[in-house]
XYZ file of C-alpha atoms in Angstrom:
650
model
C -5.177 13.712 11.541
C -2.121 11.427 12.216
C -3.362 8.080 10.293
C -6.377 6.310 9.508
C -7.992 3.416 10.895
C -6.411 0.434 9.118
C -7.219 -3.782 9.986
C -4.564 -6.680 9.999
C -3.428 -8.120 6.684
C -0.081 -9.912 7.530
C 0.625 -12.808 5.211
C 2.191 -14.810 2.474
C -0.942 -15.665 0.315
C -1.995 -18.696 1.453
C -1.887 -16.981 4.666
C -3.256 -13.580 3.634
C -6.744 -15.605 3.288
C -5.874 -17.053 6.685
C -4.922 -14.348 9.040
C -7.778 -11.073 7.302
C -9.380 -10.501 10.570
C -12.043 -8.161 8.604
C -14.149 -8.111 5.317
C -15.080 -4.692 3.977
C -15.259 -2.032 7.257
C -19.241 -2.018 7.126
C -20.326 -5.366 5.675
C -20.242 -9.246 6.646
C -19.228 -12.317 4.700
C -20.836 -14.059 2.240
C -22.023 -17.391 3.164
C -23.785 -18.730 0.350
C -26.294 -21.893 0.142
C -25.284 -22.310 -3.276
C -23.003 -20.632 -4.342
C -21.637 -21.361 -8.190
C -18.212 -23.215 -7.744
C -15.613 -20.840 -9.344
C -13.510 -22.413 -12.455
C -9.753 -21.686 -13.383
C -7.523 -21.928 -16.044
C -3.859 -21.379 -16.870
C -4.536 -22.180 -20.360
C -5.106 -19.322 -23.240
C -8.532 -17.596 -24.507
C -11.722 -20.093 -23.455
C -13.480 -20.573 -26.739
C -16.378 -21.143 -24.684
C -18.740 -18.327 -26.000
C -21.350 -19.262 -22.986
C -19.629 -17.389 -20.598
C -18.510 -13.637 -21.574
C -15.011 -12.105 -21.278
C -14.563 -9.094 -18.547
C -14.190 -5.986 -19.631
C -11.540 -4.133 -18.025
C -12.957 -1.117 -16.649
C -10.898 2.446 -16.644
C -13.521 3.904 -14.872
C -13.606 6.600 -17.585
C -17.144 6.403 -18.818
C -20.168 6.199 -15.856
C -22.810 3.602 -16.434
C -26.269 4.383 -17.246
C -28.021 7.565 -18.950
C -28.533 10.475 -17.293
C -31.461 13.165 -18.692
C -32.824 16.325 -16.744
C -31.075 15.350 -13.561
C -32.044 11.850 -13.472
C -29.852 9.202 -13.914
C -31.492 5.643 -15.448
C -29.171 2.647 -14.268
C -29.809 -0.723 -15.400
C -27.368 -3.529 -13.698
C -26.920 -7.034 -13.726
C -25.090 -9.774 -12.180
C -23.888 -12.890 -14.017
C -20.874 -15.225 -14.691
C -18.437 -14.165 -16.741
C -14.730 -14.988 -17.485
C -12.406 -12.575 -15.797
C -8.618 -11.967 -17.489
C -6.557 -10.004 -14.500
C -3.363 -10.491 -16.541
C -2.785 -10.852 -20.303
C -6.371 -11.497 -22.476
C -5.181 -14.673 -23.145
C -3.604 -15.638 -19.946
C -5.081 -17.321 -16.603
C -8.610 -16.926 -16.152
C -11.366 -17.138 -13.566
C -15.170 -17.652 -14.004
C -16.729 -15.062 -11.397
C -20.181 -13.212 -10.792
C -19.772 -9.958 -12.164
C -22.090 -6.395 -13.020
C -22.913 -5.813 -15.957
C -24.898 -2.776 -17.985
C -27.812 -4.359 -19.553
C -27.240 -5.447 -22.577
C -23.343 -5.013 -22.151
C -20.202 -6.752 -21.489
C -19.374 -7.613 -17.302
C -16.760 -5.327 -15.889
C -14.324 -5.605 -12.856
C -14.326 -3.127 -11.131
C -18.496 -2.619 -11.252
C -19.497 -0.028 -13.774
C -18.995 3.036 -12.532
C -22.114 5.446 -11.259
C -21.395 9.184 -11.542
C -23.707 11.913 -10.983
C -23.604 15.529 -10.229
C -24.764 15.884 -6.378
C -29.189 16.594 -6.763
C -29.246 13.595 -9.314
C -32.068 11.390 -8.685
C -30.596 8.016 -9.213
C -33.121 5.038 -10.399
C -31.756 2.055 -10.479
C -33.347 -1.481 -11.883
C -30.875 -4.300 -10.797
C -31.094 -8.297 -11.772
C -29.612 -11.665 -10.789
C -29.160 -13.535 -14.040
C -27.451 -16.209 -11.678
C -29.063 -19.634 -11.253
C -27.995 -20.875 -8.267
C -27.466 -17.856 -5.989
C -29.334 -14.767 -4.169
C -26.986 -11.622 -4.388
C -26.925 -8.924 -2.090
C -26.244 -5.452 -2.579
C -24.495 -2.508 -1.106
C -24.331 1.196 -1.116
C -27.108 1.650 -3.547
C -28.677 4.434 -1.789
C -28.525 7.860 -0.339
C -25.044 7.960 1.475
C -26.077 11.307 3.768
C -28.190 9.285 6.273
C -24.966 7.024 6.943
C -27.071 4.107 6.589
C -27.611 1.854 3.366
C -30.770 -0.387 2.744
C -29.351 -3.997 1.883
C -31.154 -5.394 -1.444
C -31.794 -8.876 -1.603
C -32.112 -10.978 -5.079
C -32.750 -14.444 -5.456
C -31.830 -15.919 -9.039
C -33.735 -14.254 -11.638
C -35.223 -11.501 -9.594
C -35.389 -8.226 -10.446
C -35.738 -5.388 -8.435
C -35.717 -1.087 -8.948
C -34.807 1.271 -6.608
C -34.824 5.108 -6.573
C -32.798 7.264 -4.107
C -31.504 10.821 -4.245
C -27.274 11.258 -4.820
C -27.152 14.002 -1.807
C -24.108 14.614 -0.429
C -20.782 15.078 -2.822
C -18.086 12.113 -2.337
C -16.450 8.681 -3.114
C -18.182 5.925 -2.141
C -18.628 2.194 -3.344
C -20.999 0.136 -4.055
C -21.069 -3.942 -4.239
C -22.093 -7.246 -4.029
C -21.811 -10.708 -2.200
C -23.325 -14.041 -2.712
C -25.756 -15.626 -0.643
C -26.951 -15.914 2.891
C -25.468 -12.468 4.851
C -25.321 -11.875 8.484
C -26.108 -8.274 9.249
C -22.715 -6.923 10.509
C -19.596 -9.403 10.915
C -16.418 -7.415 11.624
C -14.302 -10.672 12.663
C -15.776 -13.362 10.116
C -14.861 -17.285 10.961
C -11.283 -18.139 9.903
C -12.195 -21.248 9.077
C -15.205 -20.135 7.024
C -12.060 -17.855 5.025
C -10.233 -20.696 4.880
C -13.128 -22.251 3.024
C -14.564 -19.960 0.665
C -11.301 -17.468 -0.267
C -12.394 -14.131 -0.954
C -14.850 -12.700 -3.236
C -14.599 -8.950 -4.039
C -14.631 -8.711 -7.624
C -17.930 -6.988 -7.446
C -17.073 -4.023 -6.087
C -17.446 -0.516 -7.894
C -16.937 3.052 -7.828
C -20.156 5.963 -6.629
C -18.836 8.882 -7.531
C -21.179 12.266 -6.873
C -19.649 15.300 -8.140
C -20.407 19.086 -6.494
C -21.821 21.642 -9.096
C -19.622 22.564 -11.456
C -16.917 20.266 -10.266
C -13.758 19.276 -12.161
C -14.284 16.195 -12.914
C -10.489 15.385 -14.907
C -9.360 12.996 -12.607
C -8.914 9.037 -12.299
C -10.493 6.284 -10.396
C -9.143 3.434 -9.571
C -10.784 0.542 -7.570
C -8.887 -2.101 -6.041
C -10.561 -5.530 -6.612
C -9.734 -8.865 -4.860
C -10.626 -12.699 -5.355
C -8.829 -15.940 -4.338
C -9.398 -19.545 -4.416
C -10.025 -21.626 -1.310
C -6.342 -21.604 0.026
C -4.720 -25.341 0.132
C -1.205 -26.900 0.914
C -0.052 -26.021 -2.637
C -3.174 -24.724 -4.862
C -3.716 -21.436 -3.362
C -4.379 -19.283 -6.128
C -5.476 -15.096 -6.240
C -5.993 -12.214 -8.480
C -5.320 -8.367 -7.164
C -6.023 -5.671 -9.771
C -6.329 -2.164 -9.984
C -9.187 -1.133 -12.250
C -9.694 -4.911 -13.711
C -5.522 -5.853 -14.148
C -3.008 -6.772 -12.945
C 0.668 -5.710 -13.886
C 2.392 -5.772 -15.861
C -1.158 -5.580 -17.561
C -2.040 -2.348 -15.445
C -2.908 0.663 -17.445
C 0.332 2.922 -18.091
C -0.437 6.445 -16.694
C 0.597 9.590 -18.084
C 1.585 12.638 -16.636
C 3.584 15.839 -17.881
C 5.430 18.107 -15.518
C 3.413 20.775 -14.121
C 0.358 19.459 -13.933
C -1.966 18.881 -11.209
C -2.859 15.011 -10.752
C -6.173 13.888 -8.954
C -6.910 10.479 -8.513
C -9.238 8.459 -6.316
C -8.113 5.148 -4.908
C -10.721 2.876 -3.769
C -10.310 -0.565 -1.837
C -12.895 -2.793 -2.700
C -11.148 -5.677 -1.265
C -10.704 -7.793 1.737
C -6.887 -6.752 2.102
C -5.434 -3.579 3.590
C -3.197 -1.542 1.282
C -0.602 0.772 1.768
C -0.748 2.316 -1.280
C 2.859 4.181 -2.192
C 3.929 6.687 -4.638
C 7.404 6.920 -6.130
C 8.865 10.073 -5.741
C 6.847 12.522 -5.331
C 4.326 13.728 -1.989
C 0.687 13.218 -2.700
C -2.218 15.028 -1.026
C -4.791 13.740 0.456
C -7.913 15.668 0.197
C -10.554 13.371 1.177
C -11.031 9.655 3.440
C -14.376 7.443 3.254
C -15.981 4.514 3.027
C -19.088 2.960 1.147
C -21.480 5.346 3.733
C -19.084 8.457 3.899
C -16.740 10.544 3.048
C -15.305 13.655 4.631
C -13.117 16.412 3.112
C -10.320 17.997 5.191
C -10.531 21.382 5.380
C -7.584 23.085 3.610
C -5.238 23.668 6.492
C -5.795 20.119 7.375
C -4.404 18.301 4.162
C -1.234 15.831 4.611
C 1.265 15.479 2.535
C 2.576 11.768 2.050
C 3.991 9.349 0.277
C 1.908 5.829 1.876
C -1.363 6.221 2.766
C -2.941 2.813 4.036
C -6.523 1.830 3.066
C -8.822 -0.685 4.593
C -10.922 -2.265 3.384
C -13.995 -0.472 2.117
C -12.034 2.409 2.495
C -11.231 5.396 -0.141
C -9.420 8.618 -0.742
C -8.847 11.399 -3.003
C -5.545 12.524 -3.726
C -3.515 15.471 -5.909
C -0.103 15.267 -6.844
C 2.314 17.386 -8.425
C 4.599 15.863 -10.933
C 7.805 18.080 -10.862
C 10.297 15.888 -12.327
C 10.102 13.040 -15.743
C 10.583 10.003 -16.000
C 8.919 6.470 -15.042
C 7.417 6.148 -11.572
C 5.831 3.850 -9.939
C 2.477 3.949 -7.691
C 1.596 0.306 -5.386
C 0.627 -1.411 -2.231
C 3.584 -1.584 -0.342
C 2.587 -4.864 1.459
C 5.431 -6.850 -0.163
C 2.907 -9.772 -0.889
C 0.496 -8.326 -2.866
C 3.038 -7.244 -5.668
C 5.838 -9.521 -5.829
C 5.639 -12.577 -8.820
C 3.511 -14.684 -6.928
C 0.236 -12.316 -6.610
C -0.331 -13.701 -10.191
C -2.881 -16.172 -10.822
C -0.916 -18.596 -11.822
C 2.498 -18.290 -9.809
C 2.394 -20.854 -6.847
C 5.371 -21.833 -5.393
C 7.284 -18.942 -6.292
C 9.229 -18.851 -9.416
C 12.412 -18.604 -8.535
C 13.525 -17.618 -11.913
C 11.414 -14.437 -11.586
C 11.511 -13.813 -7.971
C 15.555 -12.996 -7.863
C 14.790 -11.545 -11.447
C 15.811 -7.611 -12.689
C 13.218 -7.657 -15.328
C 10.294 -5.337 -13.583
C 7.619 -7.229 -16.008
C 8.576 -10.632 -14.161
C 9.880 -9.635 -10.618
C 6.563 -7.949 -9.450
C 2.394 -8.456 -10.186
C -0.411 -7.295 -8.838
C -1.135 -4.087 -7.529
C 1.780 -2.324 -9.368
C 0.510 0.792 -11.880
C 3.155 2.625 -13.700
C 3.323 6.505 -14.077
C 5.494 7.976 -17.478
C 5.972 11.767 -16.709
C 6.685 13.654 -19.878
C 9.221 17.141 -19.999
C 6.353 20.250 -20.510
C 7.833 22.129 -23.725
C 10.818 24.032 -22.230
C 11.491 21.906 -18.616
C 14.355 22.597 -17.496
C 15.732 20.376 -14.550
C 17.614 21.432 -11.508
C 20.875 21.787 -11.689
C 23.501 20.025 -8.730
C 26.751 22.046 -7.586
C 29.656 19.344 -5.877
C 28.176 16.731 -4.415
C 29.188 14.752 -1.177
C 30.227 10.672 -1.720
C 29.154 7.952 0.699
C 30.110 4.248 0.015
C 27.454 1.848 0.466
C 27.923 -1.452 0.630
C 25.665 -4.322 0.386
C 27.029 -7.450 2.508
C 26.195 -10.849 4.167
C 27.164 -12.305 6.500
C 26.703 -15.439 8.843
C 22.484 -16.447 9.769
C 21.656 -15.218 12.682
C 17.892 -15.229 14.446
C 15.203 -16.847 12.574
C 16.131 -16.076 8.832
C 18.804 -18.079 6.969
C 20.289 -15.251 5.959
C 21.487 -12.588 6.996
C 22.145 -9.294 4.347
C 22.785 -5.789 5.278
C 23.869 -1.853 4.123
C 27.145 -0.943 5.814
C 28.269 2.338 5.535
C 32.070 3.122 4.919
C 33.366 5.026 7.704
C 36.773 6.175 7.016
C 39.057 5.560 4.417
C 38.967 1.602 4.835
C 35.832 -0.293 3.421
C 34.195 -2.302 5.704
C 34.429 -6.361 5.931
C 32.606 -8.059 3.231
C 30.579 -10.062 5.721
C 30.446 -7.520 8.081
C 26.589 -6.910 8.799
C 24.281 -4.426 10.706
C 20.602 -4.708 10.807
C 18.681 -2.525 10.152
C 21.482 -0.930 7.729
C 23.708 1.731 9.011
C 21.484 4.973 9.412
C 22.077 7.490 6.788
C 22.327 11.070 7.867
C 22.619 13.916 5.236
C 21.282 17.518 5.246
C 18.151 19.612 3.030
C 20.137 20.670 0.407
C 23.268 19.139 -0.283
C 24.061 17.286 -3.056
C 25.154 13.819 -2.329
C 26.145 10.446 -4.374
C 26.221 7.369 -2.559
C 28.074 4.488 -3.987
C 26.226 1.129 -3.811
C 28.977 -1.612 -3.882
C 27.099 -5.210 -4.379
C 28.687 -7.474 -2.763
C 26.016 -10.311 -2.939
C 26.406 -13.228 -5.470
C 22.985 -11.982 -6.985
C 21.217 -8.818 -8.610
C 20.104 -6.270 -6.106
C 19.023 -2.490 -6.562
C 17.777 0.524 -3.549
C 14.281 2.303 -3.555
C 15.072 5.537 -1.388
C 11.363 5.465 0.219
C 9.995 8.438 -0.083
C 12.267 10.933 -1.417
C 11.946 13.179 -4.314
C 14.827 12.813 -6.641
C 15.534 11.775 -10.556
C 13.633 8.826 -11.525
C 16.705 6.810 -12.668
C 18.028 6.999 -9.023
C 14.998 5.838 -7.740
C 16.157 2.068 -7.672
C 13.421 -0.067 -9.780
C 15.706 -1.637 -12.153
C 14.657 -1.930 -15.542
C 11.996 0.700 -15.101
C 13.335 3.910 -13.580
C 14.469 6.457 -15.742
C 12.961 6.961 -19.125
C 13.356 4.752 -22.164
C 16.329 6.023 -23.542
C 18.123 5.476 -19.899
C 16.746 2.843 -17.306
C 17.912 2.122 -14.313
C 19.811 -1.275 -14.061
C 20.162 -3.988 -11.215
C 23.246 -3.714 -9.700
C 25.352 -6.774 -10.471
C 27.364 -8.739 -8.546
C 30.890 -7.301 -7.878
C 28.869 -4.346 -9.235
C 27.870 -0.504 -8.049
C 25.792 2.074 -8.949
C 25.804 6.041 -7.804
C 21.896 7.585 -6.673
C 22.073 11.358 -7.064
C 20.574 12.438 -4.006
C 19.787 15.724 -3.161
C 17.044 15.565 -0.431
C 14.688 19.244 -0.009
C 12.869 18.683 2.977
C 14.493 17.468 6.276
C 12.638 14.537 7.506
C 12.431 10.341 8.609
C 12.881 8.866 5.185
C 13.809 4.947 4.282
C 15.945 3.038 1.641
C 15.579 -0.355 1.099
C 16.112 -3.021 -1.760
C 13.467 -3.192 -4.286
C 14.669 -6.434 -5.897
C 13.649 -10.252 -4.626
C 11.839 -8.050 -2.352
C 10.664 -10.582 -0.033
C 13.939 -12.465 0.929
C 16.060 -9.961 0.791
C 13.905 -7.363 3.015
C 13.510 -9.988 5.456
C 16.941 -11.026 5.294
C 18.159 -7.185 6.540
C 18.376 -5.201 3.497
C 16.951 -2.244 4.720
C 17.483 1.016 6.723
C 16.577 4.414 7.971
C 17.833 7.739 6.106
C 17.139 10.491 8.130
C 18.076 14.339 6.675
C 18.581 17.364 9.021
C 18.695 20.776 8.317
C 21.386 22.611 7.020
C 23.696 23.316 10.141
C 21.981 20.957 12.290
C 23.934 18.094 13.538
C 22.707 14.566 14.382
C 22.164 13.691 18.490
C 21.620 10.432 19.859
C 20.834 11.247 23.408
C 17.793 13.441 22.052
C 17.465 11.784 18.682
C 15.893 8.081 18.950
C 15.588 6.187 15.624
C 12.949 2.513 15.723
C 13.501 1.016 12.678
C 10.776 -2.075 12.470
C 11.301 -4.891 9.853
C 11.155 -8.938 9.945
C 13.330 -11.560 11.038
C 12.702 -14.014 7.702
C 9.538 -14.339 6.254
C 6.175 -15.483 8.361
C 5.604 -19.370 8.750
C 1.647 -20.499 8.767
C -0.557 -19.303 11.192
C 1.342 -16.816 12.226
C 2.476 -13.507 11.159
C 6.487 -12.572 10.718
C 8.792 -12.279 13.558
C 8.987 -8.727 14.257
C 12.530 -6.813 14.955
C 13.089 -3.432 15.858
C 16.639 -2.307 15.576
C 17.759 -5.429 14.459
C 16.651 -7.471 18.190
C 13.719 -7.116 20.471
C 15.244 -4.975 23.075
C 17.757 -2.484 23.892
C 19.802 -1.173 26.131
C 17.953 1.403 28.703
C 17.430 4.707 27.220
C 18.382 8.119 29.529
C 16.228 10.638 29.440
C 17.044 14.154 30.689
C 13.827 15.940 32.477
C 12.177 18.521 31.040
C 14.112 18.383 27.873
C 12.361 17.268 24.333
C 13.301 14.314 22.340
C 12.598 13.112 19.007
C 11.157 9.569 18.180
C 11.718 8.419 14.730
C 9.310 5.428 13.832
C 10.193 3.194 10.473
C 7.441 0.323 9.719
C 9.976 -1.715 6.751
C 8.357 -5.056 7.281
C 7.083 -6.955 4.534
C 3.401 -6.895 5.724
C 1.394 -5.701 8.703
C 1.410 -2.657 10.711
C 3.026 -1.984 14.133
C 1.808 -0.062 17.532
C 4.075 1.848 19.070
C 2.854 2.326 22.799
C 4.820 4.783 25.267
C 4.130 4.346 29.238
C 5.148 5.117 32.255
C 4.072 2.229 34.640
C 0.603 1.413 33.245
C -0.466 4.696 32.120
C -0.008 5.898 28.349
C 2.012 9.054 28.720
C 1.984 11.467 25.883
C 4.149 13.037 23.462
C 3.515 15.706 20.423
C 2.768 14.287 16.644
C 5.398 16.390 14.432
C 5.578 14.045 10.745
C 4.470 11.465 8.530
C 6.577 9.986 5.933
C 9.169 12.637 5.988
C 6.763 15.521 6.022
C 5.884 17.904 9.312
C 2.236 17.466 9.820
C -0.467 20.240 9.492
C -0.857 22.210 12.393
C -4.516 20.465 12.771
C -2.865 17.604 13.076
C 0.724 18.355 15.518
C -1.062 17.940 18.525
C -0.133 16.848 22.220
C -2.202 13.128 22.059
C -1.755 9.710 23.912
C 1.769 8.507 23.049
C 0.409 5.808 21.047
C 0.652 5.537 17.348
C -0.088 2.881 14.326
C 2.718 2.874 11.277
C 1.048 0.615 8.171
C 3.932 -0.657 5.822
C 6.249 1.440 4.085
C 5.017 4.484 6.812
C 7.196 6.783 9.050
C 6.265 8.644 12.153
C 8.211 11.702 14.056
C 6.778 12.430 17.604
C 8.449 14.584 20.099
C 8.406 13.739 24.078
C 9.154 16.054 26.655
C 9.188 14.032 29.776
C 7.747 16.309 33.406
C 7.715 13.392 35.658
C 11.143 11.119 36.867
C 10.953 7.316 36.380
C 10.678 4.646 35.049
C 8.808 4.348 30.819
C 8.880 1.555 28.531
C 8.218 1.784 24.334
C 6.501 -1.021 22.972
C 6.496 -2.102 19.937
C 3.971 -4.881 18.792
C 2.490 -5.667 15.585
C -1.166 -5.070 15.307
C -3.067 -7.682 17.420
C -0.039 -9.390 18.496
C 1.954 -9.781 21.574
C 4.587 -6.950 22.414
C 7.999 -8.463 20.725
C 9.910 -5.206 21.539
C 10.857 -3.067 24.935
C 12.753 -0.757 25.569
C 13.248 0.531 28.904
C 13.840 4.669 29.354
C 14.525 6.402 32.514
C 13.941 10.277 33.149
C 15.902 11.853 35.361
């Protein structure tokens, strides 16, 4: 398959409360009669012993005790303090799971049985004030899930069968529920904040399975949004970084991991690179394996909420990587706790502790005994330089990658936005030259492409610690060692003060061809999607494709194919990409994702209409059999179309 379903999260975080159009896929909101008002701190350690600390959970060691293919599971749900950053930072007093008798964890503890298990389950609301009510506590092969209902101080047991092999979640919400709410009231939202700390991983295992992999659960909570109080916490298995665990790797081996979103949010989750697998997609009632021939390879794979995957990767090359959400809000300084209005200081910041938060985990690859790495032959050099140049449109800046062309550099405030389109070839070593000619620090992520880890543009971080990579200065440059080994729709953009400089134009399209192949424009069509400044309240960013909202028409020879190139680089919220002729959705042939060609499964002749999440590229291939008149649209999800371009076929 081409993508997954994915809902609307466009925002800045006071507006990322505003403008979620969905809870988790399959539940409703929590409206609670009583529901215990949440406290908040800045300050360090509470030495208030009535309330316990949160355990961070790794997800390593599954709850419960599990004899002769039964597993006894005794939960319960009570305050407790939660530290997402440092354990004597910020804190928050939430509801959270516990094991009886032991400390609360965020995510939920986690419940892990081989499939056949019979699964008993005693669950209590130590809470005062509020009824809880709980989900995915049951046998996920009906599709269905019983909702249980506790006021304070009830218990209740349960006992259902694990009976069909998958990742699933389980969780809870506070107080009065309506049945199924897919669109809750913004203004209820706007109220309450969200409230996804109590979410959790079900894992049931096939005989025999190999169970060495990770879990990690994506957790969410944030205060009632105000003009200047709005405060959140995102964390992947209980923290947030810089507090995230540190994974470790070693070349060769064969990484499995399972991502699950138990927030409100959607998340593009993105790996540094290297291509990861996915093997599996579901949600707190399913989960369905792709048969073998139908696995993608990508680098951003967008979950809902509610949603999950499983994933393999491959760690070729050493060095420090990182893995995230790629919606630019959810990891940049002020996803902290604590960090409202952004800190400056830390927000145009090289230090990768400071500069990003929240849903960042780091991945050290170590050498195996005797790695060897690949060798380069002469490379080709590109000059890149990084300029600005007058405002124009909605953002106050404008900032963009121009490409020397010749032997003269370009203008230092000449700009083009996106940034010139890079074209190089599978194969060929090549060293571009990143001139800064900004009066700050910036650096380049090259989305999506496998190279050394100290060209892969996180300053501070990339490389290993006897070599990181640093910000490029001022007046400064740096070299990336590129040699690309798959021909593909690929990305670069800056991966410093992400937010204003992305939306000021410092991004671009890098497209590599095979070896002999040669770049067309009249066959050849590159949509390169990003934001005009950054999104004002109650509304999400201005979207611009190609640097404007329209083009100039587009000729298009009958009968002959052309290639579609689709770059989603905006700081938040996915784009549709609609092609028509009149009224009627024509169609054209899926052929990539991120770079690489899709499974065969998957390269289908389909409705020329596609979704690209964040951080997400799409090839498709149209071979136009009638004359006339088509338009491409290009609209972000929800909104009115802010892009057309006209194409005639001839």
């Amino acid at each position: 398959m081409m993508q997954m379903p994915s809902l609307l999260t466009p925002r800045r975080f006071a507006k990322d409360v505003q403008f979620a159009i969905a809870l988790l896929a399959i539940t409703a909101v929590a409206v609670s009669c009583r529901t215990p008002v949440p406290q908040i701190s800045t300050s360090s350690r509470s030495t208030d012993i009535s309330v316990a600390a949160v355990s961070a959970n790794d997800n390593r060691v599954p709850a419960g005790k599990l004899v002769n293919g039964k597993l006894d599971l005794r939960l319960v749900i009570g305050m407790a303090r939660w530290y997402p950053e440092a354990s004597d930072g910020a804190w928050v007093d939430v509801a959270a799971f516990a094991e009886e008798g032991g400390k609360p964890q965020i995510p939920s503890p986690l419940i892990r049985v081989p499939i056949g298990t019979t699964i008993v389950a005693t669950l209590r609301n130590s809470l005062a004030d509020s009824t809880v009510y709980i989900y995915g506590l049951g046998s996920p092969q009906s599709g269905t899930t019983d909702t249980l209902s506790l006021a304070p101080g009830q218990s209740r047991t349960v006992t259902f069968a694990a009976a069909k092999t998958g990742t699933y979640l389980y969780y809870a919400t506070l107080g009065r529920m309506d049945r199924i709410v897919l669109r809750p009231n913004p203004q209820y939202r706007r109220r309450i904040g969200e409230r996804e700390q109590l979410a959790g991983a079900f894992i049931i295992d096939s005989v025999n399975a190999n169970t060495n992999d990770r879990i990690m659960v994506i957790n969410g909570w944030s205060d009632p949004p105000g003009a200047n109080d709005f405060r959140n916490a995102l964390s992947i298995n209980g923290k947030a970084w810089p507090h995230t665990e540190r994974l470790v790797a070693q070349t060769g081996d064969s990484v499995r991991w399972r991502i699950l979103n138990g927030s409100a949010r959607n998340h593009p989750m993105h790996l540094h690179g290297f291509y990861f697998r996915v093997d599996s997609r579901g949600s707190l009632l399913r989960d369905s394996t792709y048969a073998a021939a139908d696995r993608r390879l990508v680098v951003t794979e967008v979950l809902a909420p509610g949603e999950t995957m499983s994933m393999v990767w491959a760690p070729e090359r050493p060095g420090n990587w990182l893995f995230h959400c790629h919606a630019v809000f959810h990891v940049v300084d002020e996803a902290r706790l604590t960090s409202m209005p952004r800190d400056l200081h830390t927000s145009h910041g090289a230090k990768p502790m400071e500069h990003m938060a929240g849903l960042v985990m780091g991945v050290s690859v170590r050498p195996a005994s005797g790695f060897v790495g690949a060798s380069r032959g002469p490379a080709r050099q590109l000059n890149l330089f990084v300029n600005e140049g007058k405002p124009r449109g909605i953002a106050p800046r404008a900032l963009s990658f121009v490409l020397q062309e010749g032997n003269k550099p370009p203008a230092d405030d000449s700009v083009v936005i996106p940034g010139s389109p890079l074209i190089l070839r599978r194969g060929e070593p090549t060293d571009v030259r990143v001139v800064n000619r900004l009066a700050e620090e910036t650096s380049i992520h090259w989305h999506g492409i496998e190279l050394d880890s100290y060209s892969d543009g996180v300053a501070g971080f990339s490389g290993d610690p006897t070599r990181l990579s640093p910000a490029i200065p001022p007046k400064g440059s740096f070299i990336a060692q590129l040699t690309l080994p798959r021909a593909g729709t690929f990305i670069y953009h800056t991966h410093l003060n992400d937010l204003e400089q992305l939306t000021s134009g410092l991004y671009g399209a890098l497209i590599v061809l095979e070896r002999g192949q040669r770049y067309d424009p009249s066959t050849d069509h590159l949509f390169v999607a990003g934001w005009d400044g950054e999104s004002v309240p109650g509304t999400p960013g201005t979207l611009i494709v190609n640097g404007g909202k329209a083009m100039t028409p587009l000729p298009f020879a009958l009968g002959k194919t052309h290639r579609l190139r689709f770059v989603n680089i905006g700081p938040a919220v996915a784009f549709v990409a609609t092609l028509r002729r009149d009224s009627t959705v024509a169609t054209w042939r899926r052929r990539a994702k991120d770079g690489a060609d899709l499974p065969a499964g998957a390269a289908q002749v389909v409705p020329a209409s596609l979704r690209a999440d964040v951080g997400e590229t799409f090839d498709t291939e149209f071979t136009p059999t009638v004359t006339g008149a088509y338009t491409l649209s290009i609209a972000h999800a929800g909104q009115p179309v802010r892009y057309l371009a006209k194409i005639t076929v001839k």
